[in-house]
Short mmCIF file of C-alpha atoms in Angstrom, two decimals:
data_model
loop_
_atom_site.label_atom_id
_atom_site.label_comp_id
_atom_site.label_asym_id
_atom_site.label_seq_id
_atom_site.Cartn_x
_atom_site.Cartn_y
_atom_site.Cartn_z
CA UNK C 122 0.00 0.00 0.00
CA UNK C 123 1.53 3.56 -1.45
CA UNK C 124 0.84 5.27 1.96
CA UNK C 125 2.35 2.40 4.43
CA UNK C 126 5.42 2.33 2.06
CA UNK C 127 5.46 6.12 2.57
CA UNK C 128 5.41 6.43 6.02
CA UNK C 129 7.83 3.15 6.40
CA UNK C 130 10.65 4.72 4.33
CA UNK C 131 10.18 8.09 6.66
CA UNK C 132 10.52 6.02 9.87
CA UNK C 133 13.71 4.32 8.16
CA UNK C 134 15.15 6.91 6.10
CA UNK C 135 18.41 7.94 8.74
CA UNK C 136 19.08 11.22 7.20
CA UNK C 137 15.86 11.79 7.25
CA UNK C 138 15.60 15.16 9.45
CA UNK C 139 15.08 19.23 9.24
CA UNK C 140 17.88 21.55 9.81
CA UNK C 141 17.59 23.93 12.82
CA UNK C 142 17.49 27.02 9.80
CA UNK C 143 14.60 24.86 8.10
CA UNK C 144 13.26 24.33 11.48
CA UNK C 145 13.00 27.70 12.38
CA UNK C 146 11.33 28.68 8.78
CA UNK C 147 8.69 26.03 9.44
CA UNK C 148 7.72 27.27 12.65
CA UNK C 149 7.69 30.92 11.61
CA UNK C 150 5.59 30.13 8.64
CA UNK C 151 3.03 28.11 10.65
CA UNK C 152 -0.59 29.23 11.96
CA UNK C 153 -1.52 29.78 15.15
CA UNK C 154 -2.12 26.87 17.00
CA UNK C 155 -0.35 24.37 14.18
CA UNK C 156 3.17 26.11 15.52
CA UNK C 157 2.42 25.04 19.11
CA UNK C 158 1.73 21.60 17.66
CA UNK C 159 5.13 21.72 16.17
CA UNK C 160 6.90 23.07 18.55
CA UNK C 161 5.60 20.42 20.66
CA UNK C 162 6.81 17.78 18.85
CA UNK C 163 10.31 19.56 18.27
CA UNK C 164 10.58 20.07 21.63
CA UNK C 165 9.94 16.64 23.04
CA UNK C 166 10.33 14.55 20.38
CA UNK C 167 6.53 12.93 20.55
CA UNK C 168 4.46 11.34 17.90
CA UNK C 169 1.98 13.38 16.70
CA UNK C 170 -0.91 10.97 17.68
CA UNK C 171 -0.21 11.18 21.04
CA UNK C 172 0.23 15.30 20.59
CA UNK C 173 -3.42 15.58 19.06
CA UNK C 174 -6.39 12.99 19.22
CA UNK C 175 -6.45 10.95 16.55
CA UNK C 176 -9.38 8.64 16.15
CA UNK C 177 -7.53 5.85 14.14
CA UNK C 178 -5.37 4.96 16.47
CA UNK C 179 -5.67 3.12 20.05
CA UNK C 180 -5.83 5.14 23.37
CA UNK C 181 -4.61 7.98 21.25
CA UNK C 182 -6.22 10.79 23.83
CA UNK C 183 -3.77 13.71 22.76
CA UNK C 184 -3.08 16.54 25.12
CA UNK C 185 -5.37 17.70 27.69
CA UNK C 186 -5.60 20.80 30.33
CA UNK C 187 -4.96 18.21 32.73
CA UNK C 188 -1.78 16.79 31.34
CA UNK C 189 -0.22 19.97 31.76
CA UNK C 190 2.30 20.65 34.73
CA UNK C 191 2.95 24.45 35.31
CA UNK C 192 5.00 23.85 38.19
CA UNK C 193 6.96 21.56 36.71
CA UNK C 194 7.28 22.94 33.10
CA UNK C 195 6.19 19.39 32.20
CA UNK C 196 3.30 17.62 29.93
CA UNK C 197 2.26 14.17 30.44
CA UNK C 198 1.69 12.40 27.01
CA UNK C 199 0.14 8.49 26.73
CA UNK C 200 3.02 6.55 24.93
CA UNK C 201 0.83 4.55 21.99
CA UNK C 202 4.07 2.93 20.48
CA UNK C 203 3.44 -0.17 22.32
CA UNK C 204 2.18 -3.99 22.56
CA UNK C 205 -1.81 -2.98 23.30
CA UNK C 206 -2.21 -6.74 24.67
CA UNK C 207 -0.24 -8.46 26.73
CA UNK C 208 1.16 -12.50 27.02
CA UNK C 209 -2.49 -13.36 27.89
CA UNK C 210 -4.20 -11.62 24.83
CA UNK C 211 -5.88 -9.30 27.67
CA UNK C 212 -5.70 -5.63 26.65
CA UNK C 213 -3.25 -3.57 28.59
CA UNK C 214 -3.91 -0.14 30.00
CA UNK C 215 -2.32 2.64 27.98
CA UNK C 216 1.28 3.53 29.98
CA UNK C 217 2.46 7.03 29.93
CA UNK C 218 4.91 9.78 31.57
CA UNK C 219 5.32 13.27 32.33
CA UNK C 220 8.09 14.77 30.43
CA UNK C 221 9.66 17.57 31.81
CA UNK C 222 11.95 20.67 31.09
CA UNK C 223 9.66 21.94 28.72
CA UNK C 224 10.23 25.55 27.63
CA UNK C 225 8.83 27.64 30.41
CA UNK C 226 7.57 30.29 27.31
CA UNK C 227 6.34 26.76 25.20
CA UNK C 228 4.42 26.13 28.30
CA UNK C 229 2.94 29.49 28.98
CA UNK C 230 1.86 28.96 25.52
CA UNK C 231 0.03 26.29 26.14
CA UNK C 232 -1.72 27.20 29.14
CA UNK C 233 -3.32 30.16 27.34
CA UNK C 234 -4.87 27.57 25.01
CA UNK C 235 -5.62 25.36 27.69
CA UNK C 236 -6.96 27.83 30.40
CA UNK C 237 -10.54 27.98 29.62
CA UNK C 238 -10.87 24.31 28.68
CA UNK C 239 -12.41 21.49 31.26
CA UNK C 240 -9.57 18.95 32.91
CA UNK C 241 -10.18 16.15 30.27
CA UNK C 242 -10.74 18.82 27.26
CA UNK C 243 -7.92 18.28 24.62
CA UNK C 244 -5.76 21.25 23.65
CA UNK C 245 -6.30 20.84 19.73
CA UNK C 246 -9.01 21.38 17.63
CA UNK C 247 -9.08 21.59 14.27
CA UNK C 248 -12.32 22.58 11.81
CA UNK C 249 -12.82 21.51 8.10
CA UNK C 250 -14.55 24.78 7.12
CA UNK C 251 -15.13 23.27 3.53
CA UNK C 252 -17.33 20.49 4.99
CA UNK C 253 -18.43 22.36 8.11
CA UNK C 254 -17.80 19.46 10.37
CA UNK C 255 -15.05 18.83 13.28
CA UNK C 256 -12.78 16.65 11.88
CA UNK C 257 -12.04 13.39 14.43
CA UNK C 258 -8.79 12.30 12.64
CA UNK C 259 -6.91 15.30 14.09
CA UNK C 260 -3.25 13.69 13.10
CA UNK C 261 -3.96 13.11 9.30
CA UNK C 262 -5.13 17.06 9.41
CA UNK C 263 -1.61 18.18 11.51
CA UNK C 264 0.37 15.77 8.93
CA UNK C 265 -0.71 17.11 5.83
CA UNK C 266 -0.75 21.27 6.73
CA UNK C 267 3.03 20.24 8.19
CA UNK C 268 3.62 18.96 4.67
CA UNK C 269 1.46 21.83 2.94
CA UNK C 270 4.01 24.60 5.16
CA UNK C 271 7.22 22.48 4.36
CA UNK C 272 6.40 22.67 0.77
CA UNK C 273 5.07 26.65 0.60
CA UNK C 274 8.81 27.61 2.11
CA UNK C 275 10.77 25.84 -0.24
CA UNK C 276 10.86 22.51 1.33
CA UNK C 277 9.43 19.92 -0.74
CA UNK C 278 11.38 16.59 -0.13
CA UNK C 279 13.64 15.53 2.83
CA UNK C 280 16.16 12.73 3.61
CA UNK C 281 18.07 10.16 1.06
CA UNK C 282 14.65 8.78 -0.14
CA UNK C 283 13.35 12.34 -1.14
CA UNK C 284 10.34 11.54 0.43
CA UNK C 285 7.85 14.33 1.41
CA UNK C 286 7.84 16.02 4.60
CA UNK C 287 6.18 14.10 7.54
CA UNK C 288 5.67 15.12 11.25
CA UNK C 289 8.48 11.59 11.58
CA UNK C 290 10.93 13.49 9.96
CA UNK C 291 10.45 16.44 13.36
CA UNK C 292 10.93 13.65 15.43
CA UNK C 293 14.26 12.96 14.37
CA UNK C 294 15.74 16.18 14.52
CA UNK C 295 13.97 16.26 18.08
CA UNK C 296 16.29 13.49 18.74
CA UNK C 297 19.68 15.54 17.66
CA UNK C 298 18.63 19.04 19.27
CA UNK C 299 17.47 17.51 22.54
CA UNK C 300 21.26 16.00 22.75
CA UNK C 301 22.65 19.09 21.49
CA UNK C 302 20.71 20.62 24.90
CA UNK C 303 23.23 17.89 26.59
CA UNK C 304 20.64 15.17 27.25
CA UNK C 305 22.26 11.65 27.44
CA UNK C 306 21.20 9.05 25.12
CA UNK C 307 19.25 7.27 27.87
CA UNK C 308 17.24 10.11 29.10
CA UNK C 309 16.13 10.85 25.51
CA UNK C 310 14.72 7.34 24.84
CA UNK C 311 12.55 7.75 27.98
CA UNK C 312 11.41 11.57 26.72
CA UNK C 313 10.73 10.53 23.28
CA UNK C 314 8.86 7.32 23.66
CA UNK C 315 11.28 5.27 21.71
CA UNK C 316 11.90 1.28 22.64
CA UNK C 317 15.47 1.14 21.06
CA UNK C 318 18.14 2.93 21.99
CA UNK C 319 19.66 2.28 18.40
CA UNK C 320 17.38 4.53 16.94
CA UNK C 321 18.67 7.44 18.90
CA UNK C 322 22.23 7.14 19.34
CA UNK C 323 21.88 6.37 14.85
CA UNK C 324 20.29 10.02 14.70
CA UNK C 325 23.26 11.33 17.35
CA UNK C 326 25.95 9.72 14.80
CA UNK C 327 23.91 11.35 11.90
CA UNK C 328 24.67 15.34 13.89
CA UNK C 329 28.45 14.56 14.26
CA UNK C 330 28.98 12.70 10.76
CA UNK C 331 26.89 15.81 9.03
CA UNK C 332 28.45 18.69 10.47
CA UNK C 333 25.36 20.04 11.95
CA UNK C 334 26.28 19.56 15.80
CA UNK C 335 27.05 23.36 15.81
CA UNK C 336 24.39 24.74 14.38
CA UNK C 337 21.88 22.45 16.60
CA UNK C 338 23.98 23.70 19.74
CA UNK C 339 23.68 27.30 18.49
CA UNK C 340 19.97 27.24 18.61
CA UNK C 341 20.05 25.34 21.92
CA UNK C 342 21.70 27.99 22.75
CA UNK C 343 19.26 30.97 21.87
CA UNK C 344 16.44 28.52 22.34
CA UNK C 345 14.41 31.09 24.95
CA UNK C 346 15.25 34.00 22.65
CA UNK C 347 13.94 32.45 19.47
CA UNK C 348 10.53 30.98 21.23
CA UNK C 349 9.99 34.52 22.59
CA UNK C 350 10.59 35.80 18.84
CA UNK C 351 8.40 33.18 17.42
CA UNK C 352 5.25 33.93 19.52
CA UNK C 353 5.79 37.97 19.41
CA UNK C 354 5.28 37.60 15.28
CA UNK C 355 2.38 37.59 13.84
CA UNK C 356 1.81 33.99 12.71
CA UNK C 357 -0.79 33.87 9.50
CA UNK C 358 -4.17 33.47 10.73
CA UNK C 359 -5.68 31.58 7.99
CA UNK C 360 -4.56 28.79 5.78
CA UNK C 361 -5.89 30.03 2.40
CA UNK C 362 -6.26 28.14 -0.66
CA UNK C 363 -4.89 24.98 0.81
CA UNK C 364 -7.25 22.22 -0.89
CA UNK C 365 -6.31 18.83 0.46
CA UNK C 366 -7.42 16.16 -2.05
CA UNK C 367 -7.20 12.15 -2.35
CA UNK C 368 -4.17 12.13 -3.72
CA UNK C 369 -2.88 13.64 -0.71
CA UNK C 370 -4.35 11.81 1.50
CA UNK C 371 -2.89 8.71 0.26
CA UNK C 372 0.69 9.76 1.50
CA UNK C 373 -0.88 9.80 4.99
CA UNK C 374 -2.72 6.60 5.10
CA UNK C 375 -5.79 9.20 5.43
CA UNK C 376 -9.29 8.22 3.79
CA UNK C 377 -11.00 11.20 2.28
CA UNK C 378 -13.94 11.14 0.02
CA UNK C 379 -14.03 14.95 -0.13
CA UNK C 380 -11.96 17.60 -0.86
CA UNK C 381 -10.71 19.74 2.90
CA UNK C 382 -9.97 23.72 2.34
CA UNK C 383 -8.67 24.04 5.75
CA UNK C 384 -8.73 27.46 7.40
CA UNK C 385 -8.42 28.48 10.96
#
């Protein structure tokens, strides 16, 4: 299947990653709240299904006012990369952590979206103004304006297998800035969710073989002044013209029988 090969070759593709300059363009050029949902993920490595709901997927809640620690400048995600039953063939109760030293200005972000909202309320909502419905399947809708941004800055394929952009390709360069912030290998399996430990120290070879460890260190570096930049812009309000079609959707594993102009 074209969209299961697609999103196989991301997950594989070792090179496949974003650039702290490209990072920086993507976030700039993203609508408010898509940038949080980015940022998000760049900041703590997490799948997007367990960042937004996502009805296709198992115990996939996303994040709610309630998984939000102020105190603790953490955010507690439900880790869905796992066995859902166990030796018995009994289901097993979603596990999940609280990862912490989240950007204190990331977080104060958040809370503003999440202030309003009841305990179990998710953060993220998304509306298909075209079909005037809420759409459940918030992660194929994240996925394909991430790819729609990528692509209306210049970037239209990433990695060795020139594949499109995906939300897996934010995840590895998670993996390489989060070490550049002088995390240990260890520490960033636990914060990303990850069973192997191959996976990340692979994507820690890729930033010293590249030549990119000091430009991921520089923005470690200026990471408060940049997130204080990026929410004193204006970030575009609207995501005009943007017509989502079939053939789209199949990159995604998404099933569409209509045509989403997505607008915020």
């Amino acid at each position: 299947m074209e969209s299961a090969e697609h999103y196989g070759m991301v997950m594989k593709d070792k090179k496949g990653y974003f650039k702290p300059d490209e990072i920086k363009k993507i976030i700039h050029a993203s609508p408010y709240p898509y940038n949080l949902v980015f940022l998000v993920a760049w900041e703590t490595g997490r799948r997007v299904s367990e960042i937004v709901k996502s009805e296709d997927v198992v115990n996939s809640t996303g994040i709610r006012r309630k998984d939000l620690n102020m105190k603790e400048n953490a955010i507690y995600f439900t880790t869905l990369k796992m066995k859902l039953k166990d030796k018995f063939g009994n289901l097993k109760k979603p596990s999940g952590m609280w990862v912490t030293d989240v950007p204190r200005t990331l977080m104060e972000e958040l809370w503003k979206l999440a202030e309003n909202k009841e305990e179990d309320e998710i953060l993220f909502r998304f509306e298909d103004y075209h079909n005037k419905r809420i759409i459940k399947n918030y992660r194929i809708q994240v996925t394909l304006v991430f790819r729609k941004i990528c692509e209306s800055i210049g970037i239209r394929t990433v990695g060795l297998y020139r594949k499109h952009p995906h939300m897996h390709h934010l995840r590895h360069s998670a993996i390489m800035f989060m070490y550049s912030k002088g995390f240990k290998p260890e520490e960033i399996v636990e914060k990303t969710g990850h069973k192997n430990i191959n996976n990340v120290l692979w994507y820690i070879k890729v930033l010293e073989d590249e030549n990119v460890s000091k430009k991921f260190k520089a923005l470690a570096e200026e990471e408060d002044v940049w997130l204080k930049e990026v929410f004193n812009i204006n970030h575009p309000k609207f995501v005009e013209n943007w017509v989502f079609d079939i053939d789209d959707t199949k990159e995604t594993g998404a099933k569409s029988e209509a045509k989403m102009d997505v607008k915020l």
